[in-house]
GROMACS .gro file of C-alpha atoms in nm:
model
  218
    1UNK     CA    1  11.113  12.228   9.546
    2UNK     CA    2  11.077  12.049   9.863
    3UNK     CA    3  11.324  11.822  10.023
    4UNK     CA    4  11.474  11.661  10.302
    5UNK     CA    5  11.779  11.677  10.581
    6UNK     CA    6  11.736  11.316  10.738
    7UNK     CA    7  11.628  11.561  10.969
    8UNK     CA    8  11.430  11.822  10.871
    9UNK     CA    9  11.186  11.893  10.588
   10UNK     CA   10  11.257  12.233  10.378
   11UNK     CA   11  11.123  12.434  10.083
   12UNK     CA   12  11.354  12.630   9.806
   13UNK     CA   13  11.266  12.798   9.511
   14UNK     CA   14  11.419  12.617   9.163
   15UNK     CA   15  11.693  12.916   9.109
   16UNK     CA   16  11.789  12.834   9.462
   17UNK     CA   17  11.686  13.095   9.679
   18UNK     CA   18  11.417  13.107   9.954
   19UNK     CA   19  11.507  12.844  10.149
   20UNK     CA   20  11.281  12.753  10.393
   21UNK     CA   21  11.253  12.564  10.699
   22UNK     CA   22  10.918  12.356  10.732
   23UNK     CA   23  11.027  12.160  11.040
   24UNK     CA   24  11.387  12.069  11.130
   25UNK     CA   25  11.334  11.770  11.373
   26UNK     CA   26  11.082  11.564  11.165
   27UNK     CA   27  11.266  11.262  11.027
   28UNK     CA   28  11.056  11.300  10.673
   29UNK     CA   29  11.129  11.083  10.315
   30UNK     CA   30  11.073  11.162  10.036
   31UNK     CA   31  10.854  11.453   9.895
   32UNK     CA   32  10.599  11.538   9.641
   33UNK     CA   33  10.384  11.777   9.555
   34UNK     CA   34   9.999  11.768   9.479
   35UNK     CA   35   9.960  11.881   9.139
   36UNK     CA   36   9.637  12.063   9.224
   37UNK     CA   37   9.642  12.175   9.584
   38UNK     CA   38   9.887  12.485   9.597
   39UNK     CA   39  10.123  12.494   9.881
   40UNK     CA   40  10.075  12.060   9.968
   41UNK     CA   41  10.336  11.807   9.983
   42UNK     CA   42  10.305  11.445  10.079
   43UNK     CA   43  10.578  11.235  10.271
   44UNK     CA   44  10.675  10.969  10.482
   45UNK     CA   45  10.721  11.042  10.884
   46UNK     CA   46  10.958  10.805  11.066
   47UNK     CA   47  11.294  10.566  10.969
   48UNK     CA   48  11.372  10.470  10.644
   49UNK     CA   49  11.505  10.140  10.512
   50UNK     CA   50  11.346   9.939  10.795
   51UNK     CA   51  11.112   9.622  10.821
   52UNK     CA   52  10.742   9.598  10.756
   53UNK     CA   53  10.625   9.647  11.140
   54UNK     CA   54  10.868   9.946  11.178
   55UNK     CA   55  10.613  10.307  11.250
   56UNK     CA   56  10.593  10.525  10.967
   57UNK     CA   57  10.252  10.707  10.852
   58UNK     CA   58  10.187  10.917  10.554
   59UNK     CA   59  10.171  11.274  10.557
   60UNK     CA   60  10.043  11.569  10.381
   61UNK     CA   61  10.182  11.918  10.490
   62UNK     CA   62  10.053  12.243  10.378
   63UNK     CA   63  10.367  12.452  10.361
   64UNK     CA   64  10.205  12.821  10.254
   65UNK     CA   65  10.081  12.918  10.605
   66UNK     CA   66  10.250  13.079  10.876
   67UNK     CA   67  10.202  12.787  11.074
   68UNK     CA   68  10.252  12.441  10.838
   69UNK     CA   69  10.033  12.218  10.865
   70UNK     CA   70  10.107  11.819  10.952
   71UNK     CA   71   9.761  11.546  10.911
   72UNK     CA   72   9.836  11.214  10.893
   73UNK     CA   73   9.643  11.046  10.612
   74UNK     CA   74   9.748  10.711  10.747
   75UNK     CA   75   9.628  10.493  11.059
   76UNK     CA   76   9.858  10.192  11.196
   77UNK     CA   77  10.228  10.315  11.134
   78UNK     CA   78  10.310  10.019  10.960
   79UNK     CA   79  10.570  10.132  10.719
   80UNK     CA   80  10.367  10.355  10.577
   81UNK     CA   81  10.587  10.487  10.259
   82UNK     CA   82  10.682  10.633   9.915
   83UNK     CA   83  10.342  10.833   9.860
   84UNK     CA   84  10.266  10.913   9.475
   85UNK     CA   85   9.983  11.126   9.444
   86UNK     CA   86   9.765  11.077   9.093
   87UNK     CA   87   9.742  11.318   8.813
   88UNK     CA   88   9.414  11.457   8.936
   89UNK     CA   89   9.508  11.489   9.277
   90UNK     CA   90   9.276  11.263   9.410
   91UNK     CA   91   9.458  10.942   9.533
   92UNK     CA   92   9.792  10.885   9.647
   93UNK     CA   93   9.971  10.538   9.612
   94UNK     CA   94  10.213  10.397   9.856
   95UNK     CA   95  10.370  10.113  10.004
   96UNK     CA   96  10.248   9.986  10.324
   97UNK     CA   97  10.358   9.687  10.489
   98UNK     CA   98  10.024   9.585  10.692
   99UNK     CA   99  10.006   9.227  10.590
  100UNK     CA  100  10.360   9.166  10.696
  101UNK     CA  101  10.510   9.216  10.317
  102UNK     CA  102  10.551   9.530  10.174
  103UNK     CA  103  10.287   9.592   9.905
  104UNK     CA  104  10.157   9.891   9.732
  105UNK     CA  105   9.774  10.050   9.789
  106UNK     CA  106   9.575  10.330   9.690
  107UNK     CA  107   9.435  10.569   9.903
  108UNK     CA  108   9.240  10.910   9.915
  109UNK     CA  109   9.481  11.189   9.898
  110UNK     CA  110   9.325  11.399  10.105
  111UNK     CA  111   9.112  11.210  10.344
  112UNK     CA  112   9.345  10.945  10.363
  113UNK     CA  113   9.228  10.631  10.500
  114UNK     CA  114   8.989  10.740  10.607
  115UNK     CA  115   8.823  10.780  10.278
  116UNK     CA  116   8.880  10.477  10.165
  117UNK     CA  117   9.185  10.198  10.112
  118UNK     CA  118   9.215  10.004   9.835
  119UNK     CA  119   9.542   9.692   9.805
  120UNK     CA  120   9.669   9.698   9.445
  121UNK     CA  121   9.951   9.419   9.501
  122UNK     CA  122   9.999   9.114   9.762
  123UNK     CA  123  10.248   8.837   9.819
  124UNK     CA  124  10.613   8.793   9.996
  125UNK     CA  125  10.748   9.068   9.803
  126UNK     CA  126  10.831   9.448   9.838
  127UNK     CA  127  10.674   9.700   9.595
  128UNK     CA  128  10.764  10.008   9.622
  129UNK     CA  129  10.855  10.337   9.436
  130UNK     CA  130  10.542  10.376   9.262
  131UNK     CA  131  10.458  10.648   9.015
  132UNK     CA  132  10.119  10.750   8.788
  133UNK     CA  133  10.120  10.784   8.420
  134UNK     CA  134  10.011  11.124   8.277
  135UNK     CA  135   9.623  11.017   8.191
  136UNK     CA  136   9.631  10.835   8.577
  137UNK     CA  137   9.553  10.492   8.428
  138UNK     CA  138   9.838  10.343   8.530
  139UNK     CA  139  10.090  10.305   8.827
  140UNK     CA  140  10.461  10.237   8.786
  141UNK     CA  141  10.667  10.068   9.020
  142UNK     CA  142  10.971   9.851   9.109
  143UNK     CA  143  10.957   9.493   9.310
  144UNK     CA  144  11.152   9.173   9.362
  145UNK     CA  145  10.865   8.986   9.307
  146UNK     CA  146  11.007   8.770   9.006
  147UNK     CA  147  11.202   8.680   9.304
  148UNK     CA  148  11.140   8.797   9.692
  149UNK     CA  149  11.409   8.847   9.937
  150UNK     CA  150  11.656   8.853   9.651
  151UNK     CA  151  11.732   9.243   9.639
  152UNK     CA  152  11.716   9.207   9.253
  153UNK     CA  153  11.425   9.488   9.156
  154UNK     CA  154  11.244   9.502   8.834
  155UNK     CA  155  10.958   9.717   8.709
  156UNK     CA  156  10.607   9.646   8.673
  157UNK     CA  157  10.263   9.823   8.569
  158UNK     CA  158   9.940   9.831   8.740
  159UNK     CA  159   9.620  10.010   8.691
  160UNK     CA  160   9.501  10.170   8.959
  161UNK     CA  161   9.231   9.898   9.064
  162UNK     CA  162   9.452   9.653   9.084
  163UNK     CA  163   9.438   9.510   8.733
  164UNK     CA  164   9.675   9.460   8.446
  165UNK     CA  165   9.940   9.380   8.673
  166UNK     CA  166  10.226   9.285   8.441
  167UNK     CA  167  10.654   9.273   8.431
  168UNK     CA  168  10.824   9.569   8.237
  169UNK     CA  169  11.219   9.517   8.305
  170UNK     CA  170  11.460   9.425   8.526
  171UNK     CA  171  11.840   9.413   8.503
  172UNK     CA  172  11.937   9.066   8.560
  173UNK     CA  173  11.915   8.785   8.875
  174UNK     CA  174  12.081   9.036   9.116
  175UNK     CA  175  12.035   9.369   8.986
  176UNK     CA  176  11.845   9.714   9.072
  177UNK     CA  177  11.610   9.902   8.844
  178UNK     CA  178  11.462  10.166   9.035
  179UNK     CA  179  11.253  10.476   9.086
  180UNK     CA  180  11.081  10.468   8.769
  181UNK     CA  181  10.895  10.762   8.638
  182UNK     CA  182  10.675  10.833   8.302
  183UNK     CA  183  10.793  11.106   8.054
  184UNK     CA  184  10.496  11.372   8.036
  185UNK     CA  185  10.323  11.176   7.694
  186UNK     CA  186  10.299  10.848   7.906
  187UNK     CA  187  10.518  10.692   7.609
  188UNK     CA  188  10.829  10.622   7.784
  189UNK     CA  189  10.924  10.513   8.139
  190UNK     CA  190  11.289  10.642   8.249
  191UNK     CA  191  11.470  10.432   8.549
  192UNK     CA  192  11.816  10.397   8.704
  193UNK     CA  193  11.949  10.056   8.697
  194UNK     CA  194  12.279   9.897   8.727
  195UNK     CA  195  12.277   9.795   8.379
  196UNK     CA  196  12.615   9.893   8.339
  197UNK     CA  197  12.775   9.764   8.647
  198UNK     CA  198  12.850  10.114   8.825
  199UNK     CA  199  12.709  10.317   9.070
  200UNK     CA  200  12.520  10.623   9.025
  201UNK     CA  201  12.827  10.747   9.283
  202UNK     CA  202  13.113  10.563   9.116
  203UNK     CA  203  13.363  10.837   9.270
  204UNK     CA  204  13.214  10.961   9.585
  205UNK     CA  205  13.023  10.646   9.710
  206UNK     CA  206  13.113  10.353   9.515
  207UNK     CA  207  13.068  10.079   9.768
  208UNK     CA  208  12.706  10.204   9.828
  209UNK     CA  209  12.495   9.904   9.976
  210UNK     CA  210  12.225  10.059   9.712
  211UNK     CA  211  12.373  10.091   9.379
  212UNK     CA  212  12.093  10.242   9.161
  213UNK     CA  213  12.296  10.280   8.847
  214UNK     CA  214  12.283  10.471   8.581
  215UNK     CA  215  11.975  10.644   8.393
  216UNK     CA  216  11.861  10.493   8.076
  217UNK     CA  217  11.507  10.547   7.883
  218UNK     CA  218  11.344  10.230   7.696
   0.00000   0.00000   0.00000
């Protein structure tokens, strides 16, 4: 598993052990792994939470060397963030905020873009935490778009050219439904959302400015 100290990126094995230190200054967020290149992680270098001109770029890192390496798959820092790299390995989605609103695109994952950049969403709106179904023919992802600026976020669909755009859920005129993610027979979609009224924290962080909810599976 890979993960991150806000600073510091690290690597540990799933029983826990092996812990390892891939840098411990790098402000990173968050991680994933390519599901074909051993040893490769993508993530986002620079602040979190911040506004569509803030400098963050795109990063893969290739953790199994003695020396890991950092390339930068994207060009003008312009919150550059959320990479989710497709089934296949081939292109990694994101949210980049170059037109001054924060939409989602598709890049190569390992040329970056340099190999090509392609906008899948537009308008006053943030999408963002974007995942691919199973078969890679379509991308997941939650937005205020049904109402920008609002901080309510619902989910939408996409396929990966930009097509077929179209509203899943959401969880009411001010609610979250977040971070969205496809069970392995691209059937279901399961998603936190404050469907319930509480906190994902209701005991250690209840007044979270955030409140992503509770877990639920349509």
């Amino acid at each position: 598993m890979a993960y991150v100290g806000l600073p510091g990126l690290y690597v540990i094995n799933s029983d826990g052990s092996g812990n390892r230190e891939i840098d411990s200054y790098v402000s990173a967020f968050p991680t994933v792994w390519d599901p074909k290149r051993k040893g490769v992680i993508y993530t986002s270098v620079g602040p979190t939470f911040e506004s569509e001109d803030t400098s963050v770029d795109i990063y893969s890192v290739e953790v199994d060397v003695d020396e890991p390496r950092f390339t930068k798959l994207t060009i003008d820092g312009l919150n550059n963030v959320f990479p989710a790299v497709s089934p296949d390995g081939k292109w990694l989605a994101f949210r980049l905020g170059r037109t001054g609103h924060k939409n989602l695109y598709n890049t190569n994952a390992v040329a970056g873009e340099k190999g090509g950049l392609t906008q899948l969403t537009n308008g006053p709106c943030s999408d963002t935490l974007s995942n691919w179904s199973p078969d890679g023919g379509w991308i997941v992802f939650a937005s205020d778009r049904h109402n920008p600026g609002s901080g309510s976020f619902g989910l939408y669909i996409i396929h990966p050219n930009g097509t077929g755009l179209r509203h899943l859920i959401h969880s009411g005129s001010a609610g979250r439904t977040n971070h969205p993610w496809f069970s392995p027979d691209g059937k279901h979609t399961v998603f936190t959302s404050d469907y319930a009224a509480v906190s994902a924290e209701p005991m250690s962080n209840p007044h979270h400015y955030q409140p992503y909810g509770e877990r639920y599976l349509p």
